Amino acid sequence: MSGVVVVAEASAGRLRPSTLELISAARSLSAQGAGPVAVALIGAEAQELADAVDLDGVAELLLIPAPVAHFEAHVAQAALEAIVAQRAPAVVLAGHTVQSLGFMPAVASRLRLGFASDVLSVHWEADRVRAGRGAYGQRLVAELEFPGKPTVLVLVRGGAFAAAAPAAAGSAIRTFLELDLDGAPRSTRIELREPPAGEVDITRADFLLSVGRGVEDAERIAELELLAARIGATLSASRPLVDAGWVSSERQVGQSGRTVAPKVYLALGISGALQHVAGMSKARLIIAVNSDPQAPIFDVAHHGAVADLFEVATELAQQLG
Amino acid sequence: MKLLVPVRQVGRLEGELALDGSALIAESALDWQLNEWDAFSLEAALALREQAADGEVVVVSVGGEQAESALLACLAKGADRAVHVFDPDLAGADPLALAAVLERVARREEPDLILCGAQSSDAANGATGVALAGLLDVAHVAVVTAIALDAGELIVDRELDGGTIEVLRLALPALLTVQTGINRPRYATLRAIKQARSKPFETISPGELGLEGEALAAAAGCRTVRLSEPARGEGAAMIDGPPAQIAARIAELVGEALRA
């Protein structure tokens, strides 16, 4: 078993930037002795996207056309199962994304692969792969090994590796894999619905006052709305408050909401789960107030305070208002 | 319509902790509760049962005593029956090992629909449900935000990045992994909590399901070698003092940043 296969991900005809990060991770595994790097492109647009992943250090492109124009989990599953069966790579790298989570665990269980998701680090030593991931709500890091697994499927968190430079064009061999995938789809797309355009666009605000689970009481959202208005900020929120119906979805920051990069992001009572941080880590100044000193938000914030958010909010209304 | 809902009790690590080099934290050091996502998948199952006149909701959990607490919580909320695959060694099992055990239960129960939480809040693998679907070879959709029945088929909303929704149609049997916010999970009444213990509750070992020893060990997708404290970056510069002092410093920082 040798070699690293990167599974490229595209959406709406464009390569996801995370794919370049995976290529970078694959190159370092290859340099550590894991074997040559191949990039697999599964889908109707495989050929059009090939140039974008034909980068320095990529030996082969595996092109797998699909019978449906858009991503369909069972087609992707059948295609990846065929790739693993034919190529028997030592490592398969893919993004820890909604798309990957829709089919890769099924490939891993069916083919009895080694498997880890949301991986933060991966390396190759003494002819085997090791990986690191968060544990216990990201409080700890778990080091993983995959004994007795000739092929290991690793889903890598976005941003864990720097992206491969897109400028350096390679000269990879292009291989078309002709698979019979006509019977593979098991779901039919009825429609693709974009999120409704709301009355507020939080991506355009310079100053976001963002509130999270620490609010604890629907009645108190109004106080925070008033505070935001008073200090010239736009109110945004993390997912739990949107799920609970306390704040409208157009104000949600995170992977499944909006990605924002304001001048100031003031986070009150937000713990800083992965899916939230993905949507706000590019803010120029991040200040976090949380009652839990262990909250992961303090790892991404530039300034932080361990305090009751409402006590700080009351003072802020007076001082910034 | 028969619905199978795999659930988990999750452990939250509170406060400071001294690591002793082992690969698992002692159960007593954790604060336990039903996985947040599983409250939503259970509620979705209860709602579908109420729509279909002759439905049954079976909850299943794998692990030691904590798994029993998760199952009792689900029975109190309205599940009809519970299956506890008892094995304390499986409490911290990886998604593929859990999927292998759940496969045995699912093959025995033959549900029309399996509803899993999209992930657990502690390990956050997001993989057990789809891994189970793979073993059962049933259709699956991950990270679902709406479920409807139409002429014996499912119509589901799948959540993509950035809030885009893909609406899909698929046939039963199927497995869905459920995202938070899909519904408003009900609370159990005090009376229902008391009555939960009188509902059918089966405790079974992996061995009785035909899965033990090497077969069970081989099903695991990975092994945790050790746990360590994360290498923290510089982290936030902490502002100390009473709320007024914290607010004053925040006001100062915000003012500077907005002027820049």
PDB file of N, CA, C and O in Angstrom, chain A residues 16 74 77 98 102 109-110 114-115 117 133 136-137 139 141 143 145-146 149 186 188-191 193-194 213 239 243 255-256 294 298-299 302 304 319, chain B residues 15-16 25 36 122-123 125 131 134 137-138 140 157 159 161-167 169 179-180 184 218 221 223 225-226 228 232 236-237 239 244 248:
ATOM      1  N   ARG A  16     -12.960  24.039  -4.291  1.00  0.00           N
ATOM      2  CA  ARG A  16     -12.944  24.615  -2.940  1.00  0.00           C
ATOM      3  C   ARG A  16     -11.501  24.866  -2.527  1.00  0.00           C
ATOM      4  O   ARG A  16     -10.637  24.019  -2.752  1.00  0.00           O
ATOM      5  N   HIS A  74     -24.268   9.138  -2.922  1.00  0.00           N
ATOM      6  CA  HIS A  74     -24.071   7.715  -3.205  1.00  0.00           C
ATOM      7  C   HIS A  74     -23.208   7.499  -4.447  1.00  0.00           C
ATOM      8  O   HIS A  74     -22.518   6.491  -4.558  1.00  0.00           O
ATOM      9  N   GLN A  77     -19.750   8.093  -3.169  1.00  0.00           N
ATOM     10  CA  GLN A  77     -19.375   6.931  -2.367  1.00  0.00           C
ATOM     11  C   GLN A  77     -18.899   5.772  -3.258  1.00  0.00           C
ATOM     12  O   GLN A  77     -17.836   5.204  -3.023  1.00  0.00           O
ATOM     13  N   VAL A  98     -19.167  19.362   4.983  1.00  0.00           N
ATOM     14  CA  VAL A  98     -20.513  18.781   4.919  1.00  0.00           C
ATOM     15  C   VAL A  98     -20.585  17.740   3.806  1.00  0.00           C
ATOM     16  O   VAL A  98     -21.188  16.681   3.951  1.00  0.00           O
ATOM     17  N   GLY A 102     -21.019  13.511   4.175  1.00  0.00           N
ATOM     18  CA  GLY A 102     -22.189  12.894   3.555  1.00  0.00           C
ATOM     19  C   GLY A 102     -21.921  11.537   2.937  1.00  0.00           C
ATOM     20  O   GLY A 102     -22.870  10.833   2.585  1.00  0.00           O
ATOM     21  N   SER A 109     -16.453   2.570   6.522  1.00  0.00           N
ATOM     22  CA  SER A 109     -17.016   1.413   7.228  1.00  0.00           C
ATOM     23  C   SER A 109     -17.132   0.207   6.298  1.00  0.00           C
ATOM     24  O   SER A 109     -16.847  -0.918   6.692  1.00  0.00           O
ATOM     25  N   ARG A 110     -17.528   0.447   5.047  1.00  0.00           N
ATOM     26  CA  ARG A 110     -17.722  -0.666   4.104  1.00  0.00           C
ATOM     27  C   ARG A 110     -16.394  -1.342   3.748  1.00  0.00           C
ATOM     28  O   ARG A 110     -16.322  -2.558   3.606  1.00  0.00           O
ATOM     29  N   GLY A 114      -8.897   2.509   7.954  1.00  0.00           N
ATOM     30  CA  GLY A 114      -8.621   3.360   9.091  1.00  0.00           C
ATOM     31  C   GLY A 114      -9.339   4.665   8.829  1.00  0.00           C
ATOM     32  O   GLY A 114      -9.503   5.073   7.677  1.00  0.00           O
ATOM     33  N   PHE A 115      -9.809   5.330   9.894  1.00  0.00           N
ATOM     34  CA  PHE A 115     -10.618   6.528   9.661  1.00  0.00           C
ATOM     35  C   PHE A 115     -10.490   7.510  10.810  1.00  0.00           C
ATOM     36  O   PHE A 115     -10.532   7.130  11.986  1.00  0.00           O
ATOM     37  N   SER A 117     -11.806  11.831  11.516  1.00  0.00           N
ATOM     38  CA  SER A 117     -12.369  13.058  10.958  1.00  0.00           C
ATOM     39  C   SER A 117     -11.937  14.261  11.791  1.00  0.00           C
ATOM     40  O   SER A 117     -11.433  14.109  12.903  1.00  0.00           O
ATOM     41  N   ARG A 133      -6.231  15.005  16.525  1.00  0.00           N
ATOM     42  CA  ARG A 133      -7.530  15.678  16.460  1.00  0.00           C
ATOM     43  C   ARG A 133      -7.938  16.134  17.854  1.00  0.00           C
ATOM     44  O   ARG A 133      -7.366  15.696  18.844  1.00  0.00           O
ATOM     45  N   TYR A 136     -12.846  15.678  23.645  1.00  0.00           N
ATOM     46  CA  TYR A 136     -13.565  16.285  24.766  1.00  0.00           C
ATOM     47  C   TYR A 136     -13.874  17.751  24.481  1.00  0.00           C
ATOM     48  O   TYR A 136     -13.414  18.655  25.184  1.00  0.00           O
ATOM     49  N   GLY A 137     -14.630  17.965  23.419  1.00  0.00           N
ATOM     50  CA  GLY A 137     -15.039  19.325  23.079  1.00  0.00           C
ATOM     51  C   GLY A 137     -13.852  20.233  22.818  1.00  0.00           C
ATOM     52  O   GLY A 137     -13.874  21.384  23.240  1.00  0.00           O
ATOM     53  N   ARG A 139     -11.088  20.374  24.148  1.00  0.00           N
ATOM     54  CA  ARG A 139     -10.279  20.731  25.308  1.00  0.00           C
ATOM     55  C   ARG A 139      -8.914  20.051  25.249  1.00  0.00           C
ATOM     56  O   ARG A 139      -7.929  20.564  25.764  1.00  0.00           O
ATOM     57  N   VAL A 141      -6.080  17.228  22.947  1.00  0.00           N
ATOM     58  CA  VAL A 141      -5.693  16.708  21.637  1.00  0.00           C
ATOM     59  C   VAL A 141      -5.477  15.206  21.769  1.00  0.00           C
ATOM     60  O   VAL A 141      -4.789  14.757  22.691  1.00  0.00           O
ATOM     61  N   GLU A 143      -3.935  11.822  20.042  1.00  0.00           N
ATOM     62  CA  GLU A 143      -3.055  11.316  18.992  1.00  0.00           C
ATOM     63  C   GLU A 143      -3.564   9.939  18.589  1.00  0.00           C
ATOM     64  O   GLU A 143      -3.766   9.072  19.445  1.00  0.00           O
ATOM     65  N   GLU A 145      -3.586   6.366  16.112  1.00  0.00           N
ATOM     66  CA  GLU A 145      -2.892   5.472  15.182  1.00  0.00           C
ATOM     67  C   GLU A 145      -3.926   4.504  14.605  1.00  0.00           C
ATOM     68  O   GLU A 145      -5.065   4.425  15.079  1.00  0.00           O
ATOM     69  N   PHE A 146      -3.524   3.781  13.558  1.00  0.00           N
ATOM     70  CA  PHE A 146      -4.472   2.983  12.784  1.00  0.00           C
ATOM     71  C   PHE A 146      -3.923   1.573  12.592  1.00  0.00           C
ATOM     72  O   PHE A 146      -3.624   1.158  11.469  1.00  0.00           O
ATOM     73  N   LYS A 149      -4.475  -1.276   9.537  1.00  0.00           N
ATOM     74  CA  LYS A 149      -5.261  -0.680   8.455  1.00  0.00           C
ATOM     75  C   LYS A 149      -4.346  -0.274   7.302  1.00  0.00           C
ATOM     76  O   LYS A 149      -3.612   0.703   7.398  1.00  0.00           O
ATOM     77  N   ARG A 186     -29.035   7.497  -5.267  1.00  0.00           N
ATOM     78  CA  ARG A 186     -30.153   7.016  -4.455  1.00  0.00           C
ATOM     79  C   ARG A 186     -30.984   8.178  -3.943  1.00  0.00           C
ATOM     80  O   ARG A 186     -31.860   8.001  -3.106  1.00  0.00           O
ATOM     81  N   THR A 188     -32.698  12.155  -5.279  1.00  0.00           N
ATOM     82  CA  THR A 188     -32.951  13.050  -6.412  1.00  0.00           C
ATOM     83  C   THR A 188     -33.054  14.464  -5.896  1.00  0.00           C
ATOM     84  O   THR A 188     -33.796  14.728  -4.941  1.00  0.00           O
ATOM     85  N   ARG A 189     -32.323  15.369  -6.530  1.00  0.00           N
ATOM     86  CA  ARG A 189     -32.414  16.760  -6.096  1.00  0.00           C
ATOM     87  C   ARG A 189     -33.717  17.368  -6.620  1.00  0.00           C
ATOM     88  O   ARG A 189     -34.017  17.290  -7.805  1.00  0.00           O
ATOM     89  N   ILE A 190     -34.477  17.961  -5.705  1.00  0.00           N
ATOM     90  CA  ILE A 190     -35.706  18.652  -6.100  1.00  0.00           C
ATOM     91  C   ILE A 190     -35.395  20.120  -6.368  1.00  0.00           C
ATOM     92  O   ILE A 190     -35.827  20.690  -7.354  1.00  0.00           O
ATOM     93  N   GLU A 191     -34.648  20.719  -5.469  1.00  0.00           N
ATOM     94  CA  GLU A 191     -34.230  22.103  -5.713  1.00  0.00           C
ATOM     95  C   GLU A 191     -33.052  22.465  -4.836  1.00  0.00           C
ATOM     96  O   GLU A 191     -32.731  21.769  -3.871  1.00  0.00           O
ATOM     97  N   ARG A 193     -31.907  25.734  -2.684  1.00  0.00           N
ATOM     98  CA  ARG A 193     -32.512  26.965  -2.190  1.00  0.00           C
ATOM     99  C   ARG A 193     -31.460  27.823  -1.508  1.00  0.00           C
ATOM    100  O   ARG A 193     -30.857  27.399  -0.528  1.00  0.00           O
ATOM    101  N   GLU A 194     -31.236  29.000  -2.054  1.00  0.00           N
ATOM    102  CA  GLU A 194     -30.283  29.916  -1.423  1.00  0.00           C
ATOM    103  C   GLU A 194     -30.949  30.517  -0.185  1.00  0.00           C
ATOM    104  O   GLU A 194     -32.168  30.645  -0.138  1.00  0.00           O
ATOM    105  N   ARG A 213     -24.697  31.350  23.298  1.00  0.00           N
ATOM    106  CA  ARG A 213     -25.436  30.545  24.258  1.00  0.00           C
ATOM    107  C   ARG A 213     -25.434  31.136  25.670  1.00  0.00           C
ATOM    108  O   ARG A 213     -26.378  30.926  26.430  1.00  0.00           O
ATOM    109  N   ARG A 239     -24.875  29.928  16.304  1.00  0.00           N
ATOM    110  CA  ARG A 239     -25.947  29.024  15.895  1.00  0.00           C
ATOM    111  C   ARG A 239     -27.005  28.701  16.955  1.00  0.00           C
ATOM    112  O   ARG A 239     -28.207  28.685  16.628  1.00  0.00           O
ATOM    113  N   ASP A 243     -30.973  28.568  16.209  1.00  0.00           N
ATOM    114  CA  ASP A 243     -31.733  27.317  16.351  1.00  0.00           C
ATOM    115  C   ASP A 243     -32.914  27.504  17.294  1.00  0.00           C
ATOM    116  O   ASP A 243     -33.995  26.972  17.074  1.00  0.00           O
ATOM    117  N   GLN A 255     -20.082  28.489   9.830  1.00  0.00           N
ATOM    118  CA  GLN A 255     -20.020  27.682   8.623  1.00  0.00           C
ATOM    119  C   GLN A 255     -21.356  27.598   7.907  1.00  0.00           C
ATOM    120  O   GLN A 255     -21.427  27.710   6.691  1.00  0.00           O
ATOM    121  N   SER A 256     -22.432  27.410   8.663  1.00  0.00           N
ATOM    122  CA  SER A 256     -23.740  27.286   8.027  1.00  0.00           C
ATOM    123  C   SER A 256     -24.446  28.630   7.979  1.00  0.00           C
ATOM    124  O   SER A 256     -25.571  28.723   7.504  1.00  0.00           O
ATOM    125  N   GLN A 294     -12.151  28.447  30.195  1.00  0.00           N
ATOM    126  CA  GLN A 294     -11.631  27.438  29.268  1.00  0.00           C
ATOM    127  C   GLN A 294     -12.246  27.549  27.876  1.00  0.00           C
ATOM    128  O   GLN A 294     -11.938  26.751  26.995  1.00  0.00           O
ATOM    129  N   PHE A 298     -11.273  32.004  23.503  1.00  0.00           N
ATOM    130  CA  PHE A 298     -10.108  32.761  23.957  1.00  0.00           C
ATOM    131  C   PHE A 298      -8.835  32.399  23.182  1.00  0.00           C
ATOM    132  O   PHE A 298      -7.831  33.085  23.285  1.00  0.00           O
ATOM    133  N   ASP A 299      -8.884  31.282  22.414  1.00  0.00           N
ATOM    134  CA  ASP A 299      -7.730  30.946  21.576  1.00  0.00           C
ATOM    135  C   ASP A 299      -7.698  31.772  20.292  1.00  0.00           C
ATOM    136  O   ASP A 299      -6.636  31.969  19.711  1.00  0.00           O
ATOM    137  N   HIS A 302      -8.255  38.253  20.268  1.00  0.00           N
ATOM    138  CA  HIS A 302      -7.042  39.026  20.558  1.00  0.00           C
ATOM    139  C   HIS A 302      -7.059  39.507  22.013  1.00  0.00           C
ATOM    140  O   HIS A 302      -6.029  39.578  22.670  1.00  0.00           O
ATOM    141  N   GLY A 304      -9.513  39.217  25.755  1.00  0.00           N
ATOM    142  CA  GLY A 304     -10.591  38.461  26.367  1.00  0.00           C
ATOM    143  C   GLY A 304     -10.796  38.862  27.808  1.00  0.00           C
ATOM    144  O   GLY A 304      -9.903  39.440  28.436  1.00  0.00           O
ATOM    145  N   GLN A 319     -20.554  53.409  28.756  1.00  0.00           N
ATOM    146  CA  GLN A 319     -19.255  53.972  28.379  1.00  0.00           C
ATOM    147  C   GLN A 319     -19.100  54.205  26.880  1.00  0.00           C
ATOM    148  O   GLN A 319     -18.392  55.109  26.460  1.00  0.00           O
TER     149      GLN A 319
ATOM    150  N   GLY B  15     -13.694  22.431  34.128  1.00  0.00           N
ATOM    151  CA  GLY B  15     -12.609  22.865  35.013  1.00  0.00           C
ATOM    152  C   GLY B  15     -11.250  22.304  34.649  1.00  0.00           C
ATOM    153  O   GLY B  15     -11.021  21.836  33.537  1.00  0.00           O
ATOM    154  N   GLU B  16     -10.363  22.356  35.609  1.00  0.00           N
ATOM    155  CA  GLU B  16      -8.983  21.928  35.388  1.00  0.00           C
ATOM    156  C   GLU B  16      -8.889  20.419  35.425  1.00  0.00           C
ATOM    157  O   GLU B  16      -9.731  19.735  35.987  1.00  0.00           O
ATOM    158  N   ILE B  25     -10.442   9.693  29.570  1.00  0.00           N
ATOM    159  CA  ILE B  25     -10.657  10.400  30.825  1.00  0.00           C
ATOM    160  C   ILE B  25     -11.643   9.587  31.673  1.00  0.00           C
ATOM    161  O   ILE B  25     -12.617   9.043  31.149  1.00  0.00           O
ATOM    162  N   GLU B  36     -26.592  16.797  22.533  1.00  0.00           N
ATOM    163  CA  GLU B  36     -27.526  17.830  22.070  1.00  0.00           C
ATOM    164  C   GLU B  36     -28.192  17.460  20.734  1.00  0.00           C
ATOM    165  O   GLU B  36     -29.397  17.612  20.566  1.00  0.00           O
ATOM    166  N   ASP B 122     -19.017  15.969  22.174  1.00  0.00           N
ATOM    167  CA  ASP B 122     -17.697  15.753  22.776  1.00  0.00           C
ATOM    168  C   ASP B 122     -16.647  15.348  21.743  1.00  0.00           C
ATOM    169  O   ASP B 122     -15.631  15.998  21.586  1.00  0.00           O
ATOM    170  N   ALA B 123     -16.905  14.279  20.988  1.00  0.00           N
ATOM    171  CA  ALA B 123     -15.907  13.814  20.026  1.00  0.00           C
ATOM    172  C   ALA B 123     -16.025  14.543  18.692  1.00  0.00           C
ATOM    173  O   ALA B 123     -15.043  14.730  17.989  1.00  0.00           O
ATOM    174  N   ASN B 125     -17.063  13.759  15.754  1.00  0.00           N
ATOM    175  CA  ASN B 125     -16.611  13.082  14.536  1.00  0.00           C
ATOM    176  C   ASN B 125     -17.568  13.319  13.376  1.00  0.00           C
ATOM    177  O   ASN B 125     -17.159  13.402  12.229  1.00  0.00           O
ATOM    178  N   ALA B 131     -21.544   6.090   8.565  1.00  0.00           N
ATOM    179  CA  ALA B 131     -20.814   4.810   8.602  1.00  0.00           C
ATOM    180  C   ALA B 131     -21.795   3.651   8.771  1.00  0.00           C
ATOM    181  O   ALA B 131     -21.672   2.608   8.123  1.00  0.00           O
ATOM    182  N   GLY B 134     -23.598   2.949   5.552  1.00  0.00           N
ATOM    183  CA  GLY B 134     -22.735   2.200   4.637  1.00  0.00           C
ATOM    184  C   GLY B 134     -22.786   0.711   4.920  1.00  0.00           C
ATOM    185  O   GLY B 134     -22.940  -0.105   4.005  1.00  0.00           O
ATOM    186  N   ASP B 137     -26.007  -0.650   3.870  1.00  0.00           N
ATOM    187  CA  ASP B 137     -26.255  -0.404   2.456  1.00  0.00           C
ATOM    188  C   ASP B 137     -27.633   0.213   2.213  1.00  0.00           C
ATOM    189  O   ASP B 137     -28.384  -0.217   1.341  1.00  0.00           O
ATOM    190  N   VAL B 138     -27.957   1.224   3.022  1.00  0.00           N
ATOM    191  CA  VAL B 138     -29.209   1.959   2.800  1.00  0.00           C
ATOM    192  C   VAL B 138     -28.894   3.388   2.359  1.00  0.00           C
ATOM    193  O   VAL B 138     -27.804   3.904   2.595  1.00  0.00           O
ATOM    194  N   HIS B 140     -28.769   7.387   2.345  1.00  0.00           N
ATOM    195  CA  HIS B 140     -28.506   8.242   3.502  1.00  0.00           C
ATOM    196  C   HIS B 140     -28.346   9.691   3.070  1.00  0.00           C
ATOM    197  O   HIS B 140     -27.931   9.976   1.956  1.00  0.00           O
ATOM    198  N   ASP B 157     -34.475  18.370   3.649  1.00  0.00           N
ATOM    199  CA  ASP B 157     -33.580  19.500   3.395  1.00  0.00           C
ATOM    200  C   ASP B 157     -32.198  19.122   3.921  1.00  0.00           C
ATOM    201  O   ASP B 157     -32.063  18.713   5.070  1.00  0.00           O
ATOM    202  N   GLU B 159     -28.391  20.617   4.663  1.00  0.00           N
ATOM    203  CA  GLU B 159     -27.738  21.910   4.858  1.00  0.00           C
ATOM    204  C   GLU B 159     -26.346  21.910   4.233  1.00  0.00           C
ATOM    205  O   GLU B 159     -25.535  21.037   4.520  1.00  0.00           O
ATOM    206  N   ASP B 161     -22.826  24.508   3.156  1.00  0.00           N
ATOM    207  CA  ASP B 161     -22.134  25.662   3.742  1.00  0.00           C
ATOM    208  C   ASP B 161     -22.837  26.955   3.362  1.00  0.00           C
ATOM    209  O   ASP B 161     -23.409  27.073   2.283  1.00  0.00           O
ATOM    210  N   GLY B 162     -22.774  27.947   4.242  1.00  0.00           N
ATOM    211  CA  GLY B 162     -23.286  29.269   3.941  1.00  0.00           C
ATOM    212  C   GLY B 162     -24.799  29.378   3.976  1.00  0.00           C
ATOM    213  O   GLY B 162     -25.358  30.378   3.557  1.00  0.00           O
ATOM    214  N   GLY B 163     -25.486  28.337   4.483  1.00  0.00           N
ATOM    215  CA  GLY B 163     -26.923  28.411   4.643  1.00  0.00           C
ATOM    216  C   GLY B 163     -27.730  27.964   3.434  1.00  0.00           C
ATOM    217  O   GLY B 163     -28.952  28.027   3.440  1.00  0.00           O
ATOM    218  N   THR B 164     -27.063  27.530   2.362  1.00  0.00           N
ATOM    219  CA  THR B 164     -27.789  27.003   1.199  1.00  0.00           C
ATOM    220  C   THR B 164     -28.415  25.656   1.564  1.00  0.00           C
ATOM    221  O   THR B 164     -27.823  24.875   2.307  1.00  0.00           O
ATOM    222  N   ILE B 165     -29.620  25.416   1.047  1.00  0.00           N
ATOM    223  CA  ILE B 165     -30.342  24.183   1.349  1.00  0.00           C
ATOM    224  C   ILE B 165     -30.543  23.392   0.058  1.00  0.00           C
ATOM    225  O   ILE B 165     -30.977  23.943  -0.952  1.00  0.00           O
ATOM    226  N   GLU B 166     -30.216  22.104   0.095  1.00  0.00           N
ATOM    227  CA  GLU B 166     -30.533  21.216  -1.020  1.00  0.00           C
ATOM    228  C   GLU B 166     -31.729  20.371  -0.608  1.00  0.00           C
ATOM    229  O   GLU B 166     -31.694  19.728   0.448  1.00  0.00           O
ATOM    230  N   VAL B 167     -32.778  20.391  -1.422  1.00  0.00           N
ATOM    231  CA  VAL B 167     -33.963  19.585  -1.124  1.00  0.00           C
ATOM    232  C   VAL B 167     -33.868  18.292  -1.924  1.00  0.00           C
ATOM    233  O   VAL B 167     -33.691  18.318  -3.145  1.00  0.00           O
ATOM    234  N   ARG B 169     -35.208  14.048  -2.582  1.00  0.00           N
ATOM    235  CA  ARG B 169     -36.213  12.998  -2.405  1.00  0.00           C
ATOM    236  C   ARG B 169     -35.488  11.654  -2.373  1.00  0.00           C
ATOM    237  O   ARG B 169     -34.582  11.419  -3.165  1.00  0.00           O
ATOM    238  N   GLN B 179     -29.502  17.731  12.031  1.00  0.00           N
ATOM    239  CA  GLN B 179     -28.826  18.932  12.519  1.00  0.00           C
ATOM    240  C   GLN B 179     -29.644  19.572  13.646  1.00  0.00           C
ATOM    241  O   GLN B 179     -30.876  19.419  13.697  1.00  0.00           O
ATOM    242  N   THR B 180     -28.974  20.311  14.522  1.00  0.00           N
ATOM    243  CA  THR B 180     -29.700  21.027  15.570  1.00  0.00           C
ATOM    244  C   THR B 180     -30.601  22.084  14.933  1.00  0.00           C
ATOM    245  O   THR B 180     -30.346  22.541  13.829  1.00  0.00           O
ATOM    246  N   ARG B 184     -38.200  21.771  17.823  1.00  0.00           N
ATOM    247  CA  ARG B 184     -38.042  22.180  19.229  1.00  0.00           C
ATOM    248  C   ARG B 184     -38.226  20.938  20.094  1.00  0.00           C
ATOM    249  O   ARG B 184     -39.353  20.500  20.325  1.00  0.00           O
ATOM    250  N   ALA B 218     -11.399  -5.305  15.362  1.00  0.00           N
ATOM    251  CA  ALA B 218     -11.047  -4.994  13.971  1.00  0.00           C
ATOM    252  C   ALA B 218     -11.989  -3.964  13.362  1.00  0.00           C
ATOM    253  O   ALA B 218     -11.662  -3.320  12.363  1.00  0.00           O
ATOM    254  N   GLY B 221     -11.877   2.065  13.644  1.00  0.00           N
ATOM    255  CA  GLY B 221     -11.151   2.754  12.571  1.00  0.00           C
ATOM    256  C   GLY B 221      -9.863   3.384  13.042  1.00  0.00           C
ATOM    257  O   GLY B 221      -9.007   3.747  12.230  1.00  0.00           O
ATOM    258  N   ARG B 223      -7.210   4.117  16.874  1.00  0.00           N
ATOM    259  CA  ARG B 223      -6.953   3.883  18.292  1.00  0.00           C
ATOM    260  C   ARG B 223      -6.306   5.146  18.855  1.00  0.00           C
ATOM    261  O   ARG B 223      -5.391   5.696  18.249  1.00  0.00           O
ATOM    262  N   VAL B 225      -3.785   6.899  20.996  1.00  0.00           N
ATOM    263  CA  VAL B 225      -2.533   6.531  21.655  1.00  0.00           C
ATOM    264  C   VAL B 225      -2.390   7.307  22.953  1.00  0.00           C
ATOM    265  O   VAL B 225      -2.027   6.755  23.982  1.00  0.00           O
ATOM    266  N   ARG B 226      -2.647   8.604  22.887  1.00  0.00           N
ATOM    267  CA  ARG B 226      -2.584   9.388  24.114  1.00  0.00           C
ATOM    268  C   ARG B 226      -3.321  10.699  23.951  1.00  0.00           C
ATOM    269  O   ARG B 226      -3.605  11.140  22.840  1.00  0.00           O
ATOM    270  N   SER B 228      -3.322  14.823  25.148  1.00  0.00           N
ATOM    271  CA  SER B 228      -2.425  15.851  25.656  1.00  0.00           C
ATOM    272  C   SER B 228      -3.132  17.194  25.638  1.00  0.00           C
ATOM    273  O   SER B 228      -4.185  17.351  25.019  1.00  0.00           O
ATOM    274  N   ARG B 232      -1.366  25.674  22.751  1.00  0.00           N
ATOM    275  CA  ARG B 232      -2.161  26.884  22.558  1.00  0.00           C
ATOM    276  C   ARG B 232      -1.320  27.944  21.869  1.00  0.00           C
ATOM    277  O   ARG B 232      -0.129  28.056  22.116  1.00  0.00           O
ATOM    278  N   ALA B 236      -5.684  34.986  23.865  1.00  0.00           N
ATOM    279  CA  ALA B 236      -6.144  36.354  24.070  1.00  0.00           C
ATOM    280  C   ALA B 236      -5.347  37.025  25.181  1.00  0.00           C
ATOM    281  O   ALA B 236      -4.966  36.371  26.147  1.00  0.00           O
ATOM    282  N   ALA B 237      -5.126  38.325  25.039  1.00  0.00           N
ATOM    283  CA  ALA B 237      -4.591  39.119  26.147  1.00  0.00           C
ATOM    284  C   ALA B 237      -5.758  39.342  27.096  1.00  0.00           C
ATOM    285  O   ALA B 237      -6.773  39.933  26.722  1.00  0.00           O
ATOM    286  N   ILE B 239      -8.161  40.676  29.981  1.00  0.00           N
ATOM    287  CA  ILE B 239      -8.457  41.931  30.677  1.00  0.00           C
ATOM    288  C   ILE B 239      -9.005  41.564  32.056  1.00  0.00           C
ATOM    289  O   ILE B 239     -10.000  40.851  32.153  1.00  0.00           O
ATOM    290  N   ALA B 244     -16.762  47.173  35.187  1.00  0.00           N
ATOM    291  CA  ALA B 244     -16.588  48.553  34.710  1.00  0.00           C
ATOM    292  C   ALA B 244     -15.211  48.724  34.064  1.00  0.00           C
ATOM    293  O   ALA B 244     -15.072  49.371  33.019  1.00  0.00           O
ATOM    294  N   ALA B 248     -14.366  49.463  30.166  1.00  0.00           N
ATOM    295  CA  ALA B 248     -13.566  50.634  29.801  1.00  0.00           C
ATOM    296  C   ALA B 248     -12.471  50.247  28.807  1.00  0.00           C
ATOM    297  O   ALA B 248     -12.239  50.938  27.812  1.00  0.00           O
TER     298      ALA B 248
END
